[in-house]
Amino acid sequence: VHLQTDLSLKPFNTLSIDATATGLAQVADYSELLQALEWAQQRGLPVLPLGEGSNLVVAGDIDGLLLKQGSDKVELLDASDDTVLLKVDAGKDWHQLVQWTLAQGYFGLENLALIPGAVGAAPIQNIGAYGVEVESFISRVHGVDLATGKTLALAHADCQFGYRDSVFKGALRDKVIITSVEMQLSRHSHPRCHYPALNAWLEDHGITDASAQQVFEAVVAIRSSKLPDPAVEPNAGSFFKNPVIPSAQVQALLAQHPEMPVYPLSHTQAKVPAAWLIDRCGWKGQRDGDVGVHPQHALVLVNYGNCSGSELLAFARRITNSVSEGFGVALEIEPRIYG
Ligand code: FAD
Ligand code: EPU
């Protein structure tokens, strides 16, 4: 086990927030993982799984052991004429996996290109973008019970996937570390281009009947033009979830703001873009000291220097208050808050 103690977490979170953790263990396999769990248990410390830190707010010093997995193997478990079943270790970089699958002629993940993070974190909030969520490909999630060290496997139905949600944020929160994910991909390309921004980009570039590779390239281009690179402007992607609200409330809001974008989910509920609500409240480009709302995307909070997690959260609270006052809509923070 590679174990560091009393270390700064600045290089381990894409918001680049500086705080310390009691320990960080980087483990290569199951036996090292057990050693790390034992180290934490002997000291009465909680164990917190860590991927690439792209969906984390470090709100203060962490009294605990962060556990990062190094193994990034990809195993072909099964192949038919139509599909392949892959078992991917938690430490594999998500975007690298997307690139690799496309190069092999395994299709499906192209809409999820360029999402930061490790494969082990993908099921946690059921990563999604451009009309696709990762749950469509996940058949099984393998993990280890943090209290007992026993291995476990959850079938898709047991993962309770939803929009930016899963059992790992609910009943199993802080109880399990995911060690690998089984994914079924197609050997035939079925590009999904219905997402408005994707469809518009392909049309603008004269692409009809797009290939999976073209969808991949389109998603990479759209994301690169819209979302700031954390290496340049430290951020955690969307800071809030898009709120799901009752249709009656949507109708009332549309009566006042006919231009508000709405994504209907059912007869009774719809999703509205948090970015639009925040933008309308005048927050885009606003700054207070080292924390601010990105000038090109109202849903992205940026650490412009050395802001602390508590400064960031105080700023976020001012945003949620103003959206609540302006629209009567409650915003929920998307990244996990630690410390
Ligand atoms: P971390 O930030 O390290 O961890 C996040 C949470 O998952 C923590 O609670 C952690 O404990 C837990 N966790 C991590 N690994 C494991 C594991 N192996 N077992 C158990 N728990 C674990 N998300 C989207 O869905 N769609 C997007 O389009 C998108 N765009 C983004 C763009 C940018 C610029 C950024 C910075 C983020 C974006 N995100 C997006 C959020 C982020 O990419 C995802 O949430 C990603 O899955 C986080 O992976 P990570 O390895 O960085 O996780
Ligand atoms: N908008 C504004 N002002 C802005 C930015 C956007 O009014 O400053 C409006 C846009 O015009 C658009 C709407 O808000 O009508 C939605 O914006 P966008 O297409 O950029 O998507 P989003 O809802 O902000 C969601 C996900 C992203 C994902 C994209 C693409 C959530 C919380 N966020 O963003 O995921 O990449 O769609 O599918 O669901 C993440 O989770 O970290 C993330 C980046």
CSV table of C-alpha atoms and ligand atoms in Angstrom, one decimal:
chain,number,residue,atom,x,y,z
A,1,VAL,CA,0.0,0.0,0.0
A,2,HIS,CA,1.2,3.5,-0.8
A,3,LEU,CA,0.1,5.5,2.3
A,4,GLN,CA,0.6,9.2,2.9
A,5,THR,CA,-0.4,10.8,6.1
A,6,ASP,CA,-1.4,14.4,6.9
A,7,LEU,CA,-1.2,15.4,3.3
A,8,SER,CA,-2.7,18.4,1.4
A,9,LEU,CA,-5.7,17.5,-0.8
A,10,LYS,CA,-5.1,20.3,-3.3
A,11,PRO,CA,-3.8,18.0,-6.0
A,12,PHE,CA,-6.6,15.5,-5.4
A,13,ASN,CA,-9.7,17.6,-6.2
A,14,THR,CA,-10.4,19.4,-9.4
A,15,LEU,CA,-11.7,22.5,-7.4
A,16,SER,CA,-8.1,22.7,-6.1
A,17,ILE,CA,-9.2,23.3,-2.6
A,18,ASP,CA,-6.5,23.1,0.0
A,19,ALA,CA,-7.3,21.1,3.2
A,20,THR,CA,-5.6,18.1,4.8
A,21,ALA,CA,-6.6,14.5,5.3
A,22,THR,CA,-5.4,12.1,8.0
A,23,GLY,CA,-4.3,9.7,5.3
A,24,LEU,CA,-4.5,8.7,1.6
A,25,ALA,CA,-3.9,5.1,0.6
A,26,GLN,CA,-3.4,4.2,-3.0
A,27,VAL,CA,-4.1,0.5,-3.4
A,28,ALA,CA,-3.3,-1.8,-6.4
A,29,ASP,CA,-5.4,-4.9,-5.5
A,30,TYR,CA,-7.8,-6.5,-3.0
A,31,SER,CA,-5.2,-7.5,-0.5
A,32,GLU,CA,-3.8,-3.9,-0.4
A,33,LEU,CA,-7.3,-2.7,-0.1
A,34,LEU,CA,-7.8,-4.9,3.0
A,35,GLN,CA,-4.5,-3.6,4.5
A,36,ALA,CA,-5.7,0.0,4.1
A,37,LEU,CA,-9.1,-0.9,5.7
A,38,GLU,CA,-7.3,-2.4,8.6
A,39,TRP,CA,-5.0,0.7,9.0
A,40,ALA,CA,-8.1,2.9,9.2
A,41,GLN,CA,-9.9,0.5,11.6
A,42,GLN,CA,-7.0,0.4,14.0
A,43,ARG,CA,-7.2,4.2,14.2
A,44,GLY,CA,-11.0,4.4,14.3
A,45,LEU,CA,-11.0,6.4,11.1
A,46,PRO,CA,-13.7,6.4,8.5
A,47,VAL,CA,-12.7,5.3,4.9
A,48,LEU,CA,-13.7,7.6,2.1
A,49,PRO,CA,-13.3,6.3,-1.5
A,50,LEU,CA,-11.6,8.7,-3.8
A,51,GLY,CA,-11.5,8.7,-7.6
A,52,GLU,CA,-10.1,11.7,-9.5
A,53,GLY,CA,-11.7,14.2,-7.2
A,54,SER,CA,-13.9,15.8,-10.0
A,55,ASN,CA,-17.1,15.7,-8.0
A,56,LEU,CA,-15.9,16.7,-4.6
A,57,VAL,CA,-16.1,19.7,-2.3
A,58,VAL,CA,-13.5,19.5,0.4
A,59,ALA,CA,-15.2,21.7,3.0
A,60,GLY,CA,-12.6,21.4,5.7
A,61,ASP,CA,-9.9,19.0,6.9
A,62,ILE,CA,-10.8,15.4,6.6
A,63,ASP,CA,-10.5,13.1,9.6
A,64,GLY,CA,-10.3,9.9,7.7
A,65,LEU,CA,-8.5,7.7,5.2
A,66,LEU,CA,-9.1,8.4,1.5
A,67,LEU,CA,-8.8,5.3,-0.5
A,68,LYS,CA,-7.8,5.5,-4.2
A,69,GLN,CA,-7.6,2.5,-6.4
A,70,GLY,CA,-4.9,2.1,-9.0
A,71,SER,CA,-5.9,-1.0,-10.9
A,72,ASP,CA,-7.2,-0.1,-14.4
A,73,LYS,CA,-7.6,-3.5,-16.0
A,74,VAL,CA,-10.2,-4.1,-18.7
A,75,GLU,CA,-11.3,-7.7,-19.1
A,76,LEU,CA,-13.5,-9.1,-21.9
A,77,LEU,CA,-15.9,-11.5,-20.1
A,78,ASP,CA,-18.1,-12.4,-23.0
A,79,ALA,CA,-18.6,-11.6,-26.7
A,80,SER,CA,-21.4,-12.5,-29.1
A,81,ASP,CA,-22.0,-11.3,-32.6
A,82,ASP,CA,-24.0,-8.4,-31.2
A,83,THR,CA,-22.6,-7.5,-27.8
A,84,VAL,CA,-19.5,-7.6,-25.5
A,85,LEU,CA,-19.4,-7.8,-21.8
A,86,LEU,CA,-16.5,-5.9,-20.2
A,87,LYS,CA,-15.3,-5.9,-16.6
A,88,VAL,CA,-13.5,-2.6,-15.9
A,89,ASP,CA,-11.5,-1.9,-12.8
A,90,ALA,CA,-12.4,1.2,-10.7
A,91,GLY,CA,-9.0,2.9,-11.3
A,92,LYS,CA,-9.5,3.2,-15.1
A,93,ASP,CA,-9.9,6.8,-16.4
A,94,TRP,CA,-13.4,7.2,-17.8
A,95,HIS,CA,-12.6,9.1,-20.9
A,96,GLN,CA,-9.7,6.7,-21.8
A,97,LEU,CA,-12.2,3.8,-21.5
A,98,VAL,CA,-14.6,5.6,-23.9
A,99,GLN,CA,-11.8,6.1,-26.4
A,100,TRP,CA,-10.6,2.5,-26.1
A,101,THR,CA,-14.1,1.0,-26.5
A,102,LEU,CA,-14.7,3.0,-29.7
A,103,ALA,CA,-11.3,1.9,-31.1
A,104,GLN,CA,-12.3,-1.7,-30.5
A,105,GLY,CA,-15.6,-1.3,-32.2
A,106,TYR,CA,-17.6,-1.5,-29.0
A,107,PHE,CA,-20.3,1.1,-29.2
A,108,GLY,CA,-22.5,3.0,-26.7
A,109,LEU,CA,-20.3,5.2,-24.6
A,110,GLU,CA,-19.6,7.9,-27.3
A,111,ASN,CA,-22.1,10.4,-25.8
A,112,LEU,CA,-20.3,10.2,-22.5
A,113,ALA,CA,-16.9,11.3,-23.9
A,114,LEU,CA,-14.8,13.7,-21.9
A,115,ILE,CA,-16.5,13.3,-18.5
A,116,PRO,CA,-13.7,13.5,-16.0
A,117,GLY,CA,-13.2,10.9,-13.3
A,118,ALA,CA,-12.5,7.2,-12.7
A,119,VAL,CA,-14.7,4.2,-13.7
A,120,GLY,CA,-15.3,3.4,-10.0
A,121,ALA,CA,-17.1,6.7,-9.5
A,122,ALA,CA,-19.3,6.4,-12.7
A,123,PRO,CA,-22.1,4.4,-11.0
A,124,ILE,CA,-22.2,6.7,-7.9
A,125,GLN,CA,-24.2,9.5,-9.5
A,126,ASN,CA,-25.0,7.5,-12.7
A,127,ILE,CA,-23.0,9.9,-14.9
A,128,GLY,CA,-24.9,11.3,-17.8
A,129,ALA,CA,-24.5,13.7,-20.7
A,130,TYR,CA,-26.0,14.4,-24.2
A,131,GLY,CA,-29.0,12.2,-23.7
A,132,VAL,CA,-27.3,9.1,-22.3
A,133,GLU,CA,-26.8,7.8,-18.8
A,134,VAL,CA,-24.2,5.2,-17.9
A,135,GLU,CA,-26.7,2.9,-16.2
A,136,SER,CA,-27.9,1.8,-19.7
A,137,PHE,CA,-24.6,-0.2,-20.0
A,138,ILE,CA,-24.1,-1.3,-16.4
A,139,SER,CA,-25.0,-4.9,-15.8
A,140,ARG,CA,-23.2,-5.4,-12.4
A,141,VAL,CA,-21.2,-3.5,-9.9
A,142,HIS,CA,-18.5,-5.2,-7.8
A,143,GLY,CA,-17.4,-3.8,-4.5
A,144,VAL,CA,-16.1,-4.3,-1.0
A,145,ASP,CA,-18.0,-3.7,2.2
A,146,LEU,CA,-16.0,-1.1,4.0
A,147,ALA,CA,-17.0,-2.4,7.5
A,148,THR,CA,-16.3,-6.1,6.9
A,149,GLY,CA,-13.9,-6.2,3.9
A,150,LYS,CA,-16.2,-8.8,2.2
A,151,THR,CA,-16.6,-8.6,-1.5
A,152,LEU,CA,-20.1,-8.1,-3.0
A,153,ALA,CA,-21.8,-7.7,-6.3
A,154,LEU,CA,-24.9,-5.7,-7.2
A,155,ALA,CA,-27.0,-6.4,-10.2
A,156,HIS,CA,-28.3,-3.4,-12.2
A,157,ALA,CA,-31.7,-3.5,-10.5
A,158,ASP,CA,-30.1,-3.3,-7.0
A,159,CYS,CA,-28.2,-0.2,-7.9
A,160,GLN,CA,-31.4,1.9,-8.0
A,161,PHE,CA,-30.1,4.3,-10.7
A,162,GLY,CA,-31.9,7.6,-11.2
A,163,TYR,CA,-30.9,11.0,-12.5
A,164,ARG,CA,-27.6,11.8,-10.8
A,165,ASP,CA,-28.5,9.1,-8.3
A,166,SER,CA,-28.0,5.5,-7.2
A,167,VAL,CA,-28.1,3.3,-4.1
A,168,PHE,CA,-24.5,4.4,-3.5
A,169,LYS,CA,-25.8,7.8,-2.6
A,170,GLY,CA,-28.6,6.4,-0.6
A,171,ALA,CA,-28.7,3.2,1.5
A,172,LEU,CA,-25.1,2.2,0.7
A,173,ARG,CA,-23.7,5.7,1.1
A,174,ASP,CA,-20.2,5.4,2.8
A,175,LYS,CA,-20.6,1.7,3.1
A,176,VAL,CA,-19.1,0.3,-0.1
A,177,ILE,CA,-16.1,0.9,-2.3
A,178,ILE,CA,-16.7,0.0,-5.9
A,179,THR,CA,-13.8,-2.1,-7.3
A,180,SER,CA,-15.0,-2.9,-10.8
A,181,VAL,CA,-18.0,-2.3,-13.1
A,182,GLU,CA,-19.4,-4.8,-15.7
A,183,MET,CA,-20.7,-3.1,-18.8
A,184,GLN,CA,-22.4,-4.4,-21.8
A,185,LEU,CA,-21.7,-2.6,-25.1
A,186,SER,CA,-22.9,-3.2,-28.6
A,187,ARG,CA,-20.9,-4.3,-31.6
A,188,HIS,CA,-23.2,-2.4,-33.9
A,189,SER,CA,-23.2,1.4,-33.9
A,190,HIS,CA,-26.6,3.0,-32.9
A,191,PRO,CA,-25.7,6.7,-32.5
A,192,ARG,CA,-28.1,8.7,-30.3
A,193,CYS,CA,-28.3,12.2,-31.5
A,194,HIS,CA,-31.6,13.4,-30.2
A,195,TYR,CA,-30.1,15.7,-27.5
A,196,PRO,CA,-30.9,19.2,-28.8
A,197,ALA,CA,-27.3,20.7,-28.5
A,198,LEU,CA,-25.8,17.5,-30.1
A,199,ASN,CA,-28.3,17.4,-32.9
A,200,ALA,CA,-27.8,21.1,-33.6
A,201,TRP,CA,-24.0,20.7,-33.7
A,202,LEU,CA,-24.2,17.8,-36.2
A,203,GLU,CA,-26.6,19.8,-38.4
A,204,ASP,CA,-24.4,22.9,-38.3
A,205,HIS,CA,-21.5,20.7,-39.5
A,206,GLY,CA,-23.5,19.2,-42.3
A,207,ILE,CA,-23.4,15.7,-40.7
A,208,THR,CA,-26.4,13.5,-41.5
A,209,ASP,CA,-26.4,9.9,-40.4
A,210,ALA,CA,-23.6,10.4,-37.9
A,211,SER,CA,-21.2,7.5,-37.0
A,212,ALA,CA,-20.4,6.8,-33.3
A,213,GLN,CA,-16.9,8.4,-34.0
A,214,GLN,CA,-18.6,11.5,-35.2
A,215,VAL,CA,-20.9,11.6,-32.2
A,216,PHE,CA,-17.8,11.2,-30.0
A,217,GLU,CA,-16.1,14.1,-31.8
A,218,ALA,CA,-19.2,16.3,-31.6
A,219,VAL,CA,-19.5,15.7,-27.8
A,220,VAL,CA,-15.8,16.5,-27.3
A,221,ALA,CA,-16.2,19.7,-29.3
A,222,ILE,CA,-19.3,20.9,-27.6
A,223,ARG,CA,-18.0,20.1,-24.1
A,224,SER,CA,-14.6,21.8,-24.9
A,225,SER,CA,-16.4,25.0,-26.0
A,226,LYS,CA,-18.8,25.1,-23.0
A,227,LEU,CA,-17.1,23.7,-19.9
A,228,PRO,CA,-14.0,25.2,-18.4
A,229,ASP,CA,-11.0,22.9,-18.1
A,230,PRO,CA,-10.4,22.3,-14.3
A,231,ALA,CA,-6.6,22.4,-14.9
A,232,VAL,CA,-7.0,26.1,-15.9
A,233,GLU,CA,-10.0,27.2,-14.0
A,234,PRO,CA,-10.6,24.7,-11.1
A,235,ASN,CA,-14.2,23.5,-10.9
A,236,ALA,CA,-16.3,20.5,-10.3
A,237,GLY,CA,-18.5,20.6,-13.4
A,238,SER,CA,-22.2,21.3,-12.7
A,239,PHE,CA,-22.4,22.5,-9.1
A,240,PHE,CA,-26.1,21.9,-8.8
A,241,LYS,CA,-28.5,19.2,-10.1
A,242,ASN,CA,-31.1,20.3,-12.6
A,243,PRO,CA,-34.2,20.5,-10.4
A,244,VAL,CA,-37.2,18.2,-11.0
A,245,ILE,CA,-40.4,20.1,-10.3
A,246,PRO,CA,-44.1,19.4,-10.5
A,247,SER,CA,-45.7,20.2,-13.9
A,248,ALA,CA,-48.2,22.7,-12.3
A,249,GLN,CA,-45.2,24.7,-11.0
A,250,VAL,CA,-43.6,24.6,-14.5
A,251,GLN,CA,-46.8,26.0,-16.0
A,252,ALA,CA,-46.9,28.8,-13.5
A,253,LEU,CA,-43.3,29.6,-14.2
A,254,LEU,CA,-43.8,29.5,-18.0
A,255,ALA,CA,-46.7,31.9,-17.7
A,256,GLN,CA,-44.2,34.5,-16.3
A,257,HIS,CA,-41.1,33.3,-18.3
A,258,PRO,CA,-42.3,31.8,-21.6
A,259,GLU,CA,-38.6,31.5,-22.8
A,260,MET,CA,-37.6,29.1,-19.9
A,261,PRO,CA,-36.3,25.8,-21.2
A,262,VAL,CA,-38.1,22.7,-19.9
A,263,TYR,CA,-37.4,19.0,-20.3
A,264,PRO,CA,-40.6,17.1,-19.6
A,265,LEU,CA,-40.1,13.8,-17.7
A,266,SER,CA,-43.7,12.6,-17.3
A,267,HIS,CA,-47.2,14.1,-17.1
A,268,THR,CA,-46.5,15.2,-13.6
A,269,GLN,CA,-42.9,16.3,-13.5
A,270,ALA,CA,-40.3,18.2,-15.6
A,271,LYS,CA,-36.7,19.1,-15.3
A,272,VAL,CA,-35.6,22.7,-15.7
A,273,PRO,CA,-32.0,23.8,-16.2
A,274,ALA,CA,-30.5,25.2,-13.0
A,275,ALA,CA,-28.0,27.1,-15.3
A,276,TRP,CA,-30.9,29.1,-16.7
A,277,LEU,CA,-32.4,29.9,-13.3
A,278,ILE,CA,-29.0,31.0,-11.9
A,279,ASP,CA,-28.3,33.0,-15.0
A,280,ARG,CA,-31.6,34.8,-14.8
A,281,CYS,CA,-30.9,35.7,-11.2
A,282,GLY,CA,-27.9,37.6,-12.5
A,283,TRP,CA,-25.1,35.3,-11.1
A,284,LYS,CA,-23.2,34.5,-14.3
A,285,GLY,CA,-19.7,35.9,-14.1
A,286,GLN,CA,-20.2,37.2,-10.5
A,287,ARG,CA,-17.2,36.9,-8.2
A,288,ASP,CA,-16.6,37.3,-4.5
A,289,GLY,CA,-12.9,37.1,-3.7
A,290,ASP,CA,-11.5,33.9,-5.1
A,291,VAL,CA,-14.9,32.2,-5.8
A,292,GLY,CA,-17.2,32.9,-8.7
A,293,VAL,CA,-19.7,31.7,-11.3
A,294,HIS,CA,-18.0,31.1,-14.6
A,295,PRO,CA,-18.8,33.8,-17.2
A,296,GLN,CA,-19.7,31.3,-19.9
A,297,HIS,CA,-21.7,28.8,-17.8
A,298,ALA,CA,-23.9,29.7,-14.9
A,299,LEU,CA,-23.8,26.2,-13.4
A,300,VAL,CA,-20.1,26.1,-12.9
A,301,LEU,CA,-18.5,27.5,-9.8
A,302,VAL,CA,-14.8,28.3,-10.0
A,303,ASN,CA,-12.0,28.6,-7.5
A,304,TYR,CA,-10.1,31.5,-9.0
A,305,GLY,CA,-7.3,31.3,-6.4
A,306,ASN,CA,-7.2,29.9,-3.0
A,307,CYS,CA,-10.8,29.8,-1.9
A,308,SER,CA,-11.7,27.5,0.9
A,309,GLY,CA,-14.5,24.9,0.8
A,310,SER,CA,-16.5,26.9,3.3
A,311,GLU,CA,-16.2,30.1,1.2
A,312,LEU,CA,-17.3,28.1,-1.8
A,313,LEU,CA,-20.3,26.7,0.1
A,314,ALA,CA,-21.3,30.1,1.5
A,315,PHE,CA,-21.2,31.5,-2.0
A,316,ALA,CA,-23.3,28.5,-3.3
A,317,ARG,CA,-25.9,29.2,-0.5
A,318,ARG,CA,-26.3,32.8,-1.7
A,319,ILE,CA,-27.1,31.4,-5.2
A,320,THR,CA,-29.6,28.8,-3.9
A,321,ASN,CA,-31.3,31.6,-1.8
A,322,SER,CA,-31.7,33.9,-4.7
A,323,VAL,CA,-33.0,31.1,-7.0
A,324,SER,CA,-35.4,30.1,-4.2
A,325,GLU,CA,-36.6,33.7,-3.8
A,326,GLY,CA,-36.8,34.4,-7.5
A,327,PHE,CA,-38.4,31.2,-8.7
A,328,GLY,CA,-39.6,29.2,-5.7
A,329,VAL,CA,-37.3,26.4,-6.8
A,330,ALA,CA,-34.9,24.6,-4.4
A,331,LEU,CA,-31.4,23.7,-5.9
A,332,GLU,CA,-29.5,20.7,-4.6
A,333,ILE,CA,-25.7,20.6,-4.7
A,334,GLU,CA,-24.4,17.9,-7.0
A,335,PRO,CA,-20.8,17.1,-5.8
A,336,ARG,CA,-20.2,15.2,-2.6
A,337,ILE,CA,-19.2,17.4,0.4
A,338,TYR,CA,-16.4,16.1,2.7
A,339,GLY,CA,-14.8,17.6,5.8
B,1,FAD,P1,-14.6,11.7,-7.1
B,1,FAD,O1,-14.8,13.1,-7.3
B,1,FAD,O2,-13.2,11.3,-6.6
B,1,FAD,O3,-15.6,11.1,-6.1
B,1,FAD,C1,-17.0,11.5,-6.2
B,1,FAD,C2,-17.8,10.7,-5.2
B,1,FAD,O4,-17.8,9.3,-5.5
B,1,FAD,C3,-17.2,10.7,-3.7
B,1,FAD,O5,-18.3,10.6,-2.8
B,1,FAD,C4,-16.4,9.4,-3.6
B,1,FAD,O6,-16.3,8.9,-2.3
B,1,FAD,C5,-17.3,8.5,-4.5
B,1,FAD,N1,-16.4,7.5,-5.1
B,1,FAD,C6,-15.5,7.7,-6.0
B,1,FAD,N2,-14.9,6.5,-6.4
B,1,FAD,C7,-15.6,5.5,-5.7
B,1,FAD,C8,-15.5,4.1,-5.6
B,1,FAD,N3,-14.6,3.4,-6.4
B,1,FAD,N4,-16.4,3.5,-4.8
B,1,FAD,C9,-17.3,4.1,-4.1
B,1,FAD,N5,-17.4,5.5,-4.1
B,1,FAD,C10,-16.6,6.2,-4.9
B,1,FAD,N6,-20.8,14.3,-14.3
B,1,FAD,C11,-21.7,13.9,-15.1
B,1,FAD,O7,-22.5,13.0,-14.7
B,1,FAD,N7,-21.9,14.4,-16.4
B,1,FAD,C12,-21.1,15.3,-16.9
B,1,FAD,O8,-21.3,15.7,-18.0
B,1,FAD,C13,-20.0,15.8,-16.1
B,1,FAD,N8,-19.2,16.8,-16.5
B,1,FAD,C14,-18.2,17.2,-15.7
B,1,FAD,C15,-17.4,18.2,-16.2
B,1,FAD,C16,-16.3,18.7,-15.4
B,1,FAD,C17,-15.4,19.8,-16.0
B,1,FAD,C18,-16.1,18.2,-14.1
B,1,FAD,C19,-15.0,18.7,-13.3
B,1,FAD,C20,-17.0,17.3,-13.6
B,1,FAD,C21,-18.0,16.8,-14.4
B,1,FAD,N9,-18.9,15.8,-13.9
B,1,FAD,C22,-19.9,15.3,-14.8
B,1,FAD,C23,-18.8,15.2,-12.6
B,1,FAD,C24,-17.7,14.1,-12.5
B,1,FAD,O9,-17.0,14.0,-13.7
B,1,FAD,C25,-18.4,12.7,-12.2
B,1,FAD,O10,-19.2,12.8,-11.0
B,1,FAD,C26,-17.4,11.6,-12.0
B,1,FAD,O11,-18.0,10.3,-12.0
B,1,FAD,C27,-16.5,11.8,-10.8
B,1,FAD,O12,-15.5,10.8,-10.8
B,1,FAD,P2,-14.2,11.0,-9.9
B,1,FAD,O13,-13.4,9.8,-10.1
B,1,FAD,O14,-13.5,12.3,-10.1
B,1,FAD,O15,-14.9,10.9,-8.4
B,2,EPU,N1,-28.0,28.0,-19.9
B,2,EPU,C1,-28.2,29.3,-19.5
B,2,EPU,N2,-27.2,30.0,-19.0
B,2,EPU,C2,-25.9,29.4,-18.9
B,2,EPU,C3,-25.7,28.1,-19.3
B,2,EPU,C4,-26.8,27.4,-19.8
B,2,EPU,O1,-29.3,29.8,-19.6
B,2,EPU,O2,-25.0,30.1,-18.4
B,2,EPU,C5,-29.2,27.2,-20.4
B,2,EPU,C6,-28.9,26.7,-21.8
B,2,EPU,O3,-29.3,27.6,-22.8
B,2,EPU,C7,-29.7,25.4,-21.9
B,2,EPU,C8,-29.8,25.0,-20.5
B,2,EPU,O4,-29.4,26.1,-19.6
B,2,EPU,O5,-31.0,25.7,-22.3
B,2,EPU,C9,-28.9,23.7,-20.2
B,2,EPU,O6,-27.5,24.0,-20.3
B,2,EPU,P1,-26.5,22.9,-20.8
B,2,EPU,O7,-26.9,22.3,-22.1
B,2,EPU,O8,-25.1,23.5,-20.8
B,2,EPU,O9,-26.6,21.7,-19.8
B,2,EPU,P2,-26.8,21.7,-18.2
B,2,EPU,O10,-28.2,21.4,-17.9
B,2,EPU,O11,-26.2,22.9,-17.6
B,2,EPU,C10,-26.4,19.1,-18.0
B,2,EPU,C11,-25.6,18.3,-17.0
B,2,EPU,C12,-24.1,18.2,-17.5
B,2,EPU,C13,-24.0,17.6,-18.9
B,2,EPU,C14,-24.9,18.4,-19.8
B,2,EPU,C15,-25.0,17.8,-21.2
B,2,EPU,C16,-26.7,18.4,-14.9
B,2,EPU,C17,-26.6,18.9,-13.5
B,2,EPU,N3,-25.7,18.8,-15.7
B,2,EPU,O12,-25.9,20.4,-17.9
B,2,EPU,O13,-23.4,17.4,-16.6
B,2,EPU,O14,-22.7,17.5,-19.3
B,2,EPU,O15,-26.2,18.6,-19.3
B,2,EPU,O16,-25.8,16.7,-21.1
B,2,EPU,O17,-27.5,17.5,-15.2
B,2,EPU,C18,-22.2,17.5,-14.5
B,2,EPU,O18,-23.0,16.8,-14.0
B,2,EPU,O19,-21.2,17.9,-13.8
B,2,EPU,C19,-22.3,18.0,-15.9
B,2,EPU,C20,-21.5,18.9,-16.4
